[in-house]
Each structure stands twice: as C-alpha cells, then as structure tokens.
PDB file of C-alpha atoms in Angstrom:
ATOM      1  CA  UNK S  14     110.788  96.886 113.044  1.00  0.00           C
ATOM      2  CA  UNK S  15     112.648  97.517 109.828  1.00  0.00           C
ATOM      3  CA  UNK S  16     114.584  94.042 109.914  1.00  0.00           C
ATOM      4  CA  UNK S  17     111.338  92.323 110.520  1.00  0.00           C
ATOM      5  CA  UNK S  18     109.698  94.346 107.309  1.00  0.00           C
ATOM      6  CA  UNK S  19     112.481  93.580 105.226  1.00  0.00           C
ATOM      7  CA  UNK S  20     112.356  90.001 106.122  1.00  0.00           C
ATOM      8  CA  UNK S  21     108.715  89.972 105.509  1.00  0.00           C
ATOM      9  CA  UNK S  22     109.061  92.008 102.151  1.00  0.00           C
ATOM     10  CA  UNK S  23     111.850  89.212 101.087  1.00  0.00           C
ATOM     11  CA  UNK S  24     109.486  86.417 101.531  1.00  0.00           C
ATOM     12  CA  UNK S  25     106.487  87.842 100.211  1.00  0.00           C
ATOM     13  CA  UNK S  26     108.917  88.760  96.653  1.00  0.00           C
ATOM     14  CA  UNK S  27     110.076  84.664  96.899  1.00  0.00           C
ATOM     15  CA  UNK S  28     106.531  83.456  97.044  1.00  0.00           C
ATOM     16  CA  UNK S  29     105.004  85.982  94.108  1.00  0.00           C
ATOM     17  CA  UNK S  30     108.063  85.196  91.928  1.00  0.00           C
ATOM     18  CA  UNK S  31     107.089  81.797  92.031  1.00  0.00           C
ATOM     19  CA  UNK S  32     103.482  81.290  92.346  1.00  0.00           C
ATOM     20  CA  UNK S  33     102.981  84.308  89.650  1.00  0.00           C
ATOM     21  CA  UNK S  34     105.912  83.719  87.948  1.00  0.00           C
ATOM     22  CA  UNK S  35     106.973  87.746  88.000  1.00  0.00           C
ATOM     23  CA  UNK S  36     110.150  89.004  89.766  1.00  0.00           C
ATOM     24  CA  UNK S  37     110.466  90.025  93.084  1.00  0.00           C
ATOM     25  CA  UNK S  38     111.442  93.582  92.290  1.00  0.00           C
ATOM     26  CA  UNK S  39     107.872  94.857  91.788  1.00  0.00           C
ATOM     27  CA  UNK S  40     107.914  94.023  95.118  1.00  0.00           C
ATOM     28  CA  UNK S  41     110.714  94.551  96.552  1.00  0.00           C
ATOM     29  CA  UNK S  42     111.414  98.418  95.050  1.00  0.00           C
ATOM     30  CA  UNK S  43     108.532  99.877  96.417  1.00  0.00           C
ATOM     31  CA  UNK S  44     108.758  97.920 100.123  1.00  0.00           C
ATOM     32  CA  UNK S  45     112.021  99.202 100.228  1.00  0.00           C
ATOM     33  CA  UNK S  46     111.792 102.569  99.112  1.00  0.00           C
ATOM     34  CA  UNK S  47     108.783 103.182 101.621  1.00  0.00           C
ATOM     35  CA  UNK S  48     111.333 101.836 104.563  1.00  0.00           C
ATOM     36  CA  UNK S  49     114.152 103.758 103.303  1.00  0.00           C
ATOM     37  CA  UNK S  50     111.805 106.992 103.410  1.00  0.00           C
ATOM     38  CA  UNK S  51     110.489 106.034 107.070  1.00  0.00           C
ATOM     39  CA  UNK S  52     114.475 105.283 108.100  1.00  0.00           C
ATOM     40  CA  UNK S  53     115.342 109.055 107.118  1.00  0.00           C
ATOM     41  CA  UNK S  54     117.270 108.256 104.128  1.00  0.00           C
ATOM     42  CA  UNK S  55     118.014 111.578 101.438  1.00  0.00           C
ATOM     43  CA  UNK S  56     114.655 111.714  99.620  1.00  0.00           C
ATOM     44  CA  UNK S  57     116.930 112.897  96.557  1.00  0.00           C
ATOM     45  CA  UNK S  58     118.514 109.093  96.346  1.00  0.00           C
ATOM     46  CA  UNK S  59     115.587 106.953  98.401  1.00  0.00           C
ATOM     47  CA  UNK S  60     114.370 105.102  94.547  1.00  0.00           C
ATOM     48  CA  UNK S  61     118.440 104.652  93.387  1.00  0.00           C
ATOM     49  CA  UNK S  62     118.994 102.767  96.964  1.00  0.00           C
ATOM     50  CA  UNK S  63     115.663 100.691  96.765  1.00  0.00           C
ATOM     51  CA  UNK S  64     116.403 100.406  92.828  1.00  0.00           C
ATOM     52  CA  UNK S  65     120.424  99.277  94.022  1.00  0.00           C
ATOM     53  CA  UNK S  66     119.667  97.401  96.881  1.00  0.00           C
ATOM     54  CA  UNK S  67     116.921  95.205  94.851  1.00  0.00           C
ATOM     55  CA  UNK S  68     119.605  94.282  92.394  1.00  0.00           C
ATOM     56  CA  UNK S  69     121.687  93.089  95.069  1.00  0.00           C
ATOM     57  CA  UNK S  70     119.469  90.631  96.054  1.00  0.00           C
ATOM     58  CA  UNK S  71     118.393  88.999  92.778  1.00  0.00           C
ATOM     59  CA  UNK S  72     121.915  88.016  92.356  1.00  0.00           C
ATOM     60  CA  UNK S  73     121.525  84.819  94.971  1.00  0.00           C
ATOM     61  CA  UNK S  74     118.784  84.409  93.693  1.00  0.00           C
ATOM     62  CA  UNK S  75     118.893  84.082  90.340  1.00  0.00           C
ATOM     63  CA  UNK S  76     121.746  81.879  90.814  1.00  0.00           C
ATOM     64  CA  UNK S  77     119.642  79.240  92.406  1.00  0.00           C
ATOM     65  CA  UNK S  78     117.087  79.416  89.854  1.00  0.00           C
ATOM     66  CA  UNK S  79     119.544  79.339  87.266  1.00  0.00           C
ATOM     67  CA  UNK S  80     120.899  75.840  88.689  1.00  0.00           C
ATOM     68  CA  UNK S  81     117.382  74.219  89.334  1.00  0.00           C
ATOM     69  CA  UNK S  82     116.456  75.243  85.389  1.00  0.00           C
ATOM     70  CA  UNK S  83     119.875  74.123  84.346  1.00  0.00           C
ATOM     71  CA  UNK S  84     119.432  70.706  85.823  1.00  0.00           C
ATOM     72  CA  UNK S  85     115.891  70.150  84.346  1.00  0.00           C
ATOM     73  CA  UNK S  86     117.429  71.538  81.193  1.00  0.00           C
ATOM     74  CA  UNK S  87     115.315  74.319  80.444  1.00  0.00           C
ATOM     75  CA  UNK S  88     118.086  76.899  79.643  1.00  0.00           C
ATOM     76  CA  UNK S  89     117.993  77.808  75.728  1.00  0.00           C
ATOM     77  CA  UNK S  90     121.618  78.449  76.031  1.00  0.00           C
ATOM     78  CA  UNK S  91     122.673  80.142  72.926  1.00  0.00           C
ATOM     79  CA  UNK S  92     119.962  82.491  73.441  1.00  0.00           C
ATOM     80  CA  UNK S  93     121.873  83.360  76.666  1.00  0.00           C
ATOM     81  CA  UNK S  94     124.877  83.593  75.038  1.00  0.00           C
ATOM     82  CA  UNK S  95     124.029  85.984  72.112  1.00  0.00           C
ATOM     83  CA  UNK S  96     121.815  88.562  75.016  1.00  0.00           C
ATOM     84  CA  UNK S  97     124.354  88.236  78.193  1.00  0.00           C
ATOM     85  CA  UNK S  98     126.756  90.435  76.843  1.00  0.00           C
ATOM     86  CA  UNK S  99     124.644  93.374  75.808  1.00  0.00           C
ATOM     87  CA  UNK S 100     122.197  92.755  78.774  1.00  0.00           C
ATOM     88  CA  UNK S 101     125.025  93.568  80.830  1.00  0.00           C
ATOM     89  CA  UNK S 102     126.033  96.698  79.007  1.00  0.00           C
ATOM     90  CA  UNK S 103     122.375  98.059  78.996  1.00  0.00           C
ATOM     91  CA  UNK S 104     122.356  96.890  82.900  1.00  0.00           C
ATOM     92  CA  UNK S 105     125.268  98.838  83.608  1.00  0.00           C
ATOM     93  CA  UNK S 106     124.124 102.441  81.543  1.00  0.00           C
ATOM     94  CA  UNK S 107     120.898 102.139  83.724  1.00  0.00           C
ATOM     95  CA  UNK S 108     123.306 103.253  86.866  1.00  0.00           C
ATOM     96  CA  UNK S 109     124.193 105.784  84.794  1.00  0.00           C
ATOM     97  CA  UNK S 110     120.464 107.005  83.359  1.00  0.00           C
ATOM     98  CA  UNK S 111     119.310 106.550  86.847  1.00  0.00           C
ATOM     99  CA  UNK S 112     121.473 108.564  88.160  1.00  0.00           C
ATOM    100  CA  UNK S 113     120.883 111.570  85.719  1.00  0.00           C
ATOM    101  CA  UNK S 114     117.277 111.298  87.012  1.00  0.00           C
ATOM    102  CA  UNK S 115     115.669 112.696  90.428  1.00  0.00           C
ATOM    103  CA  UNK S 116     113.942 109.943  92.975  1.00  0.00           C
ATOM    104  CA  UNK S 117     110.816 111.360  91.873  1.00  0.00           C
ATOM    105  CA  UNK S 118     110.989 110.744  87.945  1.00  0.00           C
ATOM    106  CA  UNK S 119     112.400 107.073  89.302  1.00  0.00           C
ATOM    107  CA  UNK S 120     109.326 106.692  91.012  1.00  0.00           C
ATOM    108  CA  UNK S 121     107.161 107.649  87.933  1.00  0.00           C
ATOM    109  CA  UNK S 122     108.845 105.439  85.722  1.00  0.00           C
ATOM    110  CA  UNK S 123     108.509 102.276  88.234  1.00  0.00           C
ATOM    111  CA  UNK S 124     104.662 103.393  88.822  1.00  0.00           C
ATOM    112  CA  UNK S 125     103.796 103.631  84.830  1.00  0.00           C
ATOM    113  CA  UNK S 126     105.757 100.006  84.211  1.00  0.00           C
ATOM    114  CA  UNK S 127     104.015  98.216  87.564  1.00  0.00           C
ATOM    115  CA  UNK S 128     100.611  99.421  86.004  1.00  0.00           C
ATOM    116  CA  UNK S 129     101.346  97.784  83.105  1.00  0.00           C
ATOM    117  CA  UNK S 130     102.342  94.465  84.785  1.00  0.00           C
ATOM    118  CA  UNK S 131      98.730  94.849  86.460  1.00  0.00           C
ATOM    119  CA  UNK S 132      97.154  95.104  83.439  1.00  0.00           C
ATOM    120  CA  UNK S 133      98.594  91.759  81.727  1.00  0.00           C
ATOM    121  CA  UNK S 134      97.669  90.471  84.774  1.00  0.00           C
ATOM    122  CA  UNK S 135      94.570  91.406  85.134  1.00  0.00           C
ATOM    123  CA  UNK S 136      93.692  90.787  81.219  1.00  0.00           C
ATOM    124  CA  UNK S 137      95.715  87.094  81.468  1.00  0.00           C
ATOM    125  CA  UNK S 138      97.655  88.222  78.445  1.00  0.00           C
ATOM    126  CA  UNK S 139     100.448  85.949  76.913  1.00  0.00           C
ATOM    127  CA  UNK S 140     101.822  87.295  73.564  1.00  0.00           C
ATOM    128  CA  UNK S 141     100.625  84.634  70.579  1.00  0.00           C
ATOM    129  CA  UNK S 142     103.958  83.043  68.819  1.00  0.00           C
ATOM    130  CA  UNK S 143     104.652  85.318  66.029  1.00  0.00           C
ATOM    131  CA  UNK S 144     107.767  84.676  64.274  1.00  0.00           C
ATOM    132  CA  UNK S 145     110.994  82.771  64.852  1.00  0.00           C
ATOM    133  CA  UNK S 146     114.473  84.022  66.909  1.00  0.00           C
ATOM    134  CA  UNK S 147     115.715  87.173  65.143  1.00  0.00           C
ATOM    135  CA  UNK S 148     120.012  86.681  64.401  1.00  0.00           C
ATOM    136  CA  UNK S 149     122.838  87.810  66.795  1.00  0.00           C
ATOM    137  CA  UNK S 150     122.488  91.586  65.898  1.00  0.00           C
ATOM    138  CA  UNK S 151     118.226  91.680  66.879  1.00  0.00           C
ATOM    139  CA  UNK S 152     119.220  89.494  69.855  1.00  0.00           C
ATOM    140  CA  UNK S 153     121.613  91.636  71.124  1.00  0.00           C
ATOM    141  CA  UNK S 154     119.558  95.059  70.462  1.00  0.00           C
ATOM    142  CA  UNK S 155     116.716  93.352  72.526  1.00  0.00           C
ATOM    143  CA  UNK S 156     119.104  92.096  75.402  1.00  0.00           C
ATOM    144  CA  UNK S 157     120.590  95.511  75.254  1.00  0.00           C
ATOM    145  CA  UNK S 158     117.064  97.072  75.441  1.00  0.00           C
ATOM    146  CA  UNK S 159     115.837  94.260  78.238  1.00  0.00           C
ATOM    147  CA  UNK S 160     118.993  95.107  80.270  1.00  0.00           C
ATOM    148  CA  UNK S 161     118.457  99.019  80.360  1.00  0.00           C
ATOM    149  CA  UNK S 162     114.984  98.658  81.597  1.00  0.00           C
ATOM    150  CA  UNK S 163     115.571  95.755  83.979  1.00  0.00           C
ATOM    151  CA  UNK S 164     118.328  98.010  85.597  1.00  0.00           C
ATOM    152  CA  UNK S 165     116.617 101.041  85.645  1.00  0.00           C
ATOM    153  CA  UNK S 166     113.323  99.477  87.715  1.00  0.00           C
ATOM    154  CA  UNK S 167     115.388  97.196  89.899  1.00  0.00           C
ATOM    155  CA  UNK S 168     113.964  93.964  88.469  1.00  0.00           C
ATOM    156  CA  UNK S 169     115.792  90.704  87.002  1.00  0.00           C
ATOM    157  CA  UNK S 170     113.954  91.054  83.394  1.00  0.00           C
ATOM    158  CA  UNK S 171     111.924  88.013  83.043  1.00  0.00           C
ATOM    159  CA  UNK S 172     109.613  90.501  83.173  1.00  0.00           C
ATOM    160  CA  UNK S 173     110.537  90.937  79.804  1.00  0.00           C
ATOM    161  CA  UNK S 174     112.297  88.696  79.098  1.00  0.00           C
ATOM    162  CA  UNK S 175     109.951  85.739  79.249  1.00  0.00           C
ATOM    163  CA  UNK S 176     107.177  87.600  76.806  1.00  0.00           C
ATOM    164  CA  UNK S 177     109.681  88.048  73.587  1.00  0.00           C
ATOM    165  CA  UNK S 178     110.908  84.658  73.629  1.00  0.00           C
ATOM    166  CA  UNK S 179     107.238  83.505  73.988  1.00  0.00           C
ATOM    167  CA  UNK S 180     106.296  85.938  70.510  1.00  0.00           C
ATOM    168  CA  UNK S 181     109.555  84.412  69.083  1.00  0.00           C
ATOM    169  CA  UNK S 182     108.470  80.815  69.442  1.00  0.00           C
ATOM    170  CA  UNK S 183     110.008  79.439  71.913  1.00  0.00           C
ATOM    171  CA  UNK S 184     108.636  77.112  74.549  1.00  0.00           C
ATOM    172  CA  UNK S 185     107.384  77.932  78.045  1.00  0.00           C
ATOM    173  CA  UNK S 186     109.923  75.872  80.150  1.00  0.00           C
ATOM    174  CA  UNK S 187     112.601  77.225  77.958  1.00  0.00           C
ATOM    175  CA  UNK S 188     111.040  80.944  78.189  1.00  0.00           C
ATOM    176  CA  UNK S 189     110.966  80.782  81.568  1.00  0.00           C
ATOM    177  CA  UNK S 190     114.342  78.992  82.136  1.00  0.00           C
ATOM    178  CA  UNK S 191     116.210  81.514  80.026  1.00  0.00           C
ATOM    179  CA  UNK S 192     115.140  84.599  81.289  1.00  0.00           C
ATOM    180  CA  UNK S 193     115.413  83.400  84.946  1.00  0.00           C
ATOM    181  CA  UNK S 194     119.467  82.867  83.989  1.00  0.00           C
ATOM    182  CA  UNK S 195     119.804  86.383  82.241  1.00  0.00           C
ATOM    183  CA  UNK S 196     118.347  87.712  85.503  1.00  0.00           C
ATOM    184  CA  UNK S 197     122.151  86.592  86.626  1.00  0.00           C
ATOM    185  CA  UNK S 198     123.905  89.204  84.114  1.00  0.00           C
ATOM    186  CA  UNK S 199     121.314  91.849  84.930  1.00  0.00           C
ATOM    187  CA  UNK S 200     121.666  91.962  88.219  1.00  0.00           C
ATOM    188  CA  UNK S 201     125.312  91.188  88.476  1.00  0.00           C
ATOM    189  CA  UNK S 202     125.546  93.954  86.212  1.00  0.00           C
ATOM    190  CA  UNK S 203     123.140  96.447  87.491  1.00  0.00           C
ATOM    191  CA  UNK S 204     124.541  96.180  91.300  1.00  0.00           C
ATOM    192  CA  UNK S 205     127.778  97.120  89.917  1.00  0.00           C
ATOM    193  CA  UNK S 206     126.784  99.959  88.379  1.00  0.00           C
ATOM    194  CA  UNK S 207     124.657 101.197  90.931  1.00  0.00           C
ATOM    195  CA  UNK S 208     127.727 100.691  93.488  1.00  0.00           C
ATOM    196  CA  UNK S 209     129.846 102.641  91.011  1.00  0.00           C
ATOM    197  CA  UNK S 210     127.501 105.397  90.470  1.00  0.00           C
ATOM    198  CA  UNK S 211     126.381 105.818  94.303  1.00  0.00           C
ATOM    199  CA  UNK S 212     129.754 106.053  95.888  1.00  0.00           C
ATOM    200  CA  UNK S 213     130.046 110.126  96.204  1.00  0.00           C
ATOM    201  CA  UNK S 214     126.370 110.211  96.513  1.00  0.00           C
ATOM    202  CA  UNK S 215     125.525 112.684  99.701  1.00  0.00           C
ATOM    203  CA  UNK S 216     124.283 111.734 103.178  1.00  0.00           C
ATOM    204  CA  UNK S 217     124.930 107.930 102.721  1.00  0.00           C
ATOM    205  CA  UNK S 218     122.818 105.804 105.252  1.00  0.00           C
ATOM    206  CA  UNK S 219     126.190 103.575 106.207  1.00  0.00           C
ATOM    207  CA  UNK S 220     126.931 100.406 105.887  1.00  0.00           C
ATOM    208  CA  UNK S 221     126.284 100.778 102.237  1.00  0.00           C
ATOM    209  CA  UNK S 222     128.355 100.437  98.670  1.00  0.00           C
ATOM    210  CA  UNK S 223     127.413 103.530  96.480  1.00  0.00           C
ATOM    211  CA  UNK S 224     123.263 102.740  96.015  1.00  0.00           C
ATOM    212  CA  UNK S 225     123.201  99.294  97.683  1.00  0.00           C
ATOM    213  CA  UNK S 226     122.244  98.920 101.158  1.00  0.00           C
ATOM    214  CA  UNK S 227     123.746  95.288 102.684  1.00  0.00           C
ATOM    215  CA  UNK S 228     121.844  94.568 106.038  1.00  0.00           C
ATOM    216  CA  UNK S 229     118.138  94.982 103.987  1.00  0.00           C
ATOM    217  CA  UNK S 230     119.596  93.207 100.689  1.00  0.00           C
ATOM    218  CA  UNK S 231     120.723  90.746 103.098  1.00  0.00           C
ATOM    219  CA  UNK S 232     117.665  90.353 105.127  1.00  0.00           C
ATOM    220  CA  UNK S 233     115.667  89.881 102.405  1.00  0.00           C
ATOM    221  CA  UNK S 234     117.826  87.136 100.618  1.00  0.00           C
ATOM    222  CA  UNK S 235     117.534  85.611 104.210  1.00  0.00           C
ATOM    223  CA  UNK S 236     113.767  85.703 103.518  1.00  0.00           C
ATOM    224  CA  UNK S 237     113.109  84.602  99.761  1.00  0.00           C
ATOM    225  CA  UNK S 238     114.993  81.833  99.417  1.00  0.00           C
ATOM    226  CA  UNK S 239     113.225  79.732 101.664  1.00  0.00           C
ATOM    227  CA  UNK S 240     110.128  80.920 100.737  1.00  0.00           C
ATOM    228  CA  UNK S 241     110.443  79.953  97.186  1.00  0.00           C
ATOM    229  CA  UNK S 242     110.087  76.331  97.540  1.00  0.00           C
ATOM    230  CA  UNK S 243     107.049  77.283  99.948  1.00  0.00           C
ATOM    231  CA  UNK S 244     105.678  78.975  96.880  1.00  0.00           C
ATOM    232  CA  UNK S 245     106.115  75.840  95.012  1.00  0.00           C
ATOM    233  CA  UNK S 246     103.851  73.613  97.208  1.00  0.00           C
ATOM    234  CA  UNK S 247     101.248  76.491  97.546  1.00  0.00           C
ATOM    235  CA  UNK S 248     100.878  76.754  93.725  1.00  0.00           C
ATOM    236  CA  UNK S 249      99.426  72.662  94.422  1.00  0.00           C
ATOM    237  CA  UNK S 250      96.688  74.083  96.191  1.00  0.00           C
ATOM    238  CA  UNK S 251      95.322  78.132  95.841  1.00  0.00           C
ATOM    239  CA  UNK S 252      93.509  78.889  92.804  1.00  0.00           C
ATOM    240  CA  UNK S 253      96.445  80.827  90.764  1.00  0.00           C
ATOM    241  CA  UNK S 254      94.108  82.899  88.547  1.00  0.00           C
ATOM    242  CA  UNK S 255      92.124  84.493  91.915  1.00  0.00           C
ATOM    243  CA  UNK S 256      95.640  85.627  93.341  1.00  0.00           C
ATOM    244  CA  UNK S 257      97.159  86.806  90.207  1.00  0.00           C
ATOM    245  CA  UNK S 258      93.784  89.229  90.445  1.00  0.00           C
ATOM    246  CA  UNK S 259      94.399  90.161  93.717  1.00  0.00           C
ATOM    247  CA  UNK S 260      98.518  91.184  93.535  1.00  0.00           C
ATOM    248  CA  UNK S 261      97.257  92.847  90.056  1.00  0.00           C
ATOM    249  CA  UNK S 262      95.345  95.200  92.067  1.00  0.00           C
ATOM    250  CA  UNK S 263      98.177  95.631  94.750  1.00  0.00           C
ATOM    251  CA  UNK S 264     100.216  96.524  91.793  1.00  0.00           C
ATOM    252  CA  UNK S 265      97.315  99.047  90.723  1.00  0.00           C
ATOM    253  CA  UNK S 266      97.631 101.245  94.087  1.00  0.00           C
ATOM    254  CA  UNK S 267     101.377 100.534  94.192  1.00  0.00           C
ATOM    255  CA  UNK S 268     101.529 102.440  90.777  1.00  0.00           C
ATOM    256  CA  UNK S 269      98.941 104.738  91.334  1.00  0.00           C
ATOM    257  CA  UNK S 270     100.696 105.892  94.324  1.00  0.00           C
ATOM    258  CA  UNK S 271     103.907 106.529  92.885  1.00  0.00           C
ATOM    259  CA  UNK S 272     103.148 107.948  89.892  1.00  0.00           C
ATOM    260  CA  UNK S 273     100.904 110.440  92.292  1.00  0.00           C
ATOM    261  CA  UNK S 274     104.353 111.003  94.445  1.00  0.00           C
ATOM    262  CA  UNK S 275     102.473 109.706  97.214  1.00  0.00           C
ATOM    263  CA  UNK S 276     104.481 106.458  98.233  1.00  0.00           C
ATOM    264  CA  UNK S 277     108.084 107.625  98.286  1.00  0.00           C
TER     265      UNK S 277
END
C-alpha cells in the first residue's frame, strides 16, 4: 500500500508541476509526511524525512527539465551563474535551520507558505515587470534567500524563483527555464545537507541516508517522470484556470491542516 501511494503521489507531483507550472514538493512533502506518520516513523523527524526525501527526488528531475529548456534555449544562463553558487549555500544552511527546528514548527512553516501558493492561485496573480536584473551582489542575496527557503520546504524554488525574474523583466520562457535549472543546485544541495544533518538522527526507518528515504524517493521518480509528458498533452485539452482553482483549494486544507497539527 505505501509503494502504490508513493507511486501515485510521484505522478500526481509530475502532472501539477507541469500543467500548473508549480513544483512537485507542495505535493510531495505533505503525501510523504502523512505516509511516513502511518509507517511509524519518529514523529520528532517525520517533516525533515518528507522535507529530505522530496529533495532527493527533484534532482532527476530537474535534470530533465533542465535539458528540454536548454535545448529550446530558454536558460538565461548568466542569471544561473551569478545565483547557483549562493543558492547552494542557502540550500545547504536549510539542513542545518531545519534541523534546529521540531517536526511540528516544520509543519507550520510548510502550511503558512502552501497557503500562500493557494492564494496566488486562487487570485491568478503574476507580479507586473518592475525594474531590470539587480548586479552580482542583489543576485546572489536573492539566490541565497531563494535557496534557504527552497531547502527548508522541500521544494526546487521556481516557486520563487520564477516570480522575481518575472518583476525583474525577464521573459516567461526564460523565467521559467531558469528557475527550472536552479532547481538542480537546490536540490543537489539541499539532499546533501539533509543527508549530512540526518545521519545520527534517532530511530532511523532503514534503508535511509541521514533525512532521505531511497525506496519512496525512488518510487516516486519512477512515477513523475513519465507523467510529465502526460501533463503536457493534458494541458491541450482541460481548462487550466478551473484546475488551478481546484489544487488551490487542495492546497487550502493541506495548509490548514498543518498549520492546525492535524496532518503530520
């Protein structure tokens, strides 16, 4: 029962991440905390595994994407260069914050940012072009920044990533395109740190590295990847704006519930 949830959790995250364009960690983070609860794992550590364990499987991921925006050549790649580095860094302290923080206060910190995501949703906001690219120092800062948080929730960034470069100017395909490769450093990042940081933790599940769990971050890789494309052909055909409403709204009770304690 809990391979066939994670494989169904895996393709539901590949066919939201591209129909809605959001990442699959919204998804994925709360699916897997509620299995790692039901499997008996410590409730002190169940949000750093499902946090971990999502990181570990935006790394294939994001890889593919990165290729299939590289060869349409919708990577703004000095962009990427001037954020990668500090992305990482602020990827790799959110092992550290994380661990400094209970399962619950993970919990309320995914709940308040997924209610957010519902409301953009929800109100179809996209931030108005402001101002041009700030230099390599408010680059940085704001990779730095994007990294931390991306970490911390288990979630490639683009996210976040894709609304800054969208007030700085820069063009949808490229938006999108960039911050689906510097999901690669944030997650490449993130599972490290969340290995590093999770390797004394107590009553480890097995078959684990510190805070990532391999057969459900496998699983669910198994799942999303072929459900992406599917995503792609569906987004010919359903009405985008009715099903944006819809996942807002799972998002709503998602967050509700684990800012109340009662998912995890």
């Amino acid at each position: 029962m809990e391979l066939l949830t994670y494989l169904m959790s895996g393709a539901v995250a590949g066919l939201m991440a591209v129909l809605l364009g959001i990442g699959g960690g919204l998804v994925i983070v709360p699916a897997l905390a509620m299995l790692f609860v039901h499997q008996g794992f410590n409730s002190d550590t169940v949000m750093h595994y499902a946090v971990g364990t999502s990181l570990a499987t935006i790394v294939p991921t994001s890889i593919s994407s990165l290729l299939a925006h590289q060869r349409r050549g919708s990577v703004h790649w000095p962009v990427v260069r001037l954020m990668a580095p500090e992305i990482m860094l602020g990827a790799l302290a959110s092992a550290w914050l994380a661990k400094q923080m209970s399962s619950a206060m993970l919990a309320l910190v995914f709940g308040v940012f997924v209610l957010l995501v519902a409301g953009q949703l929800l109100l179809g906001a996209r931030p108005a072009p402001h101002r041009q690219l700030p230099g390599a120092v408010g680059l940085g800062v704001t990779g730095g920044v994007i990294g931390l948080v991306s970490g911390l929730l288990g979630i490639g960034g683009g996210t976040l990533t894709v609304p800054f470069l969208l007030w700085n100017r820069v063009d949808i395909r490229l938006a999108v395109g960039t911050a689906a490769t510097l999901g690669l450093p944030i997650a490449l990042a993130g599972t490290v740190g969340f290995v590093i940081s999770g390797l004394h933790a107590a009553a480890q599940p097995g078959y684990n590295s510190g805070f990532v769990y391999w057969p459900a971050a496998a699983a669910m890789v198994l799942a999303s990847v072929p459900a992406a494309p599917l995503g792609a052909r569906l987004a010919h055909y359903l009405r985008r704006e009715k099903l944006q409403r819809l996942f807002a709204l799972l998002l709503v009770i998602i967050g509700m519930k684990m800012i109340l304690g009662t998912w995890v």
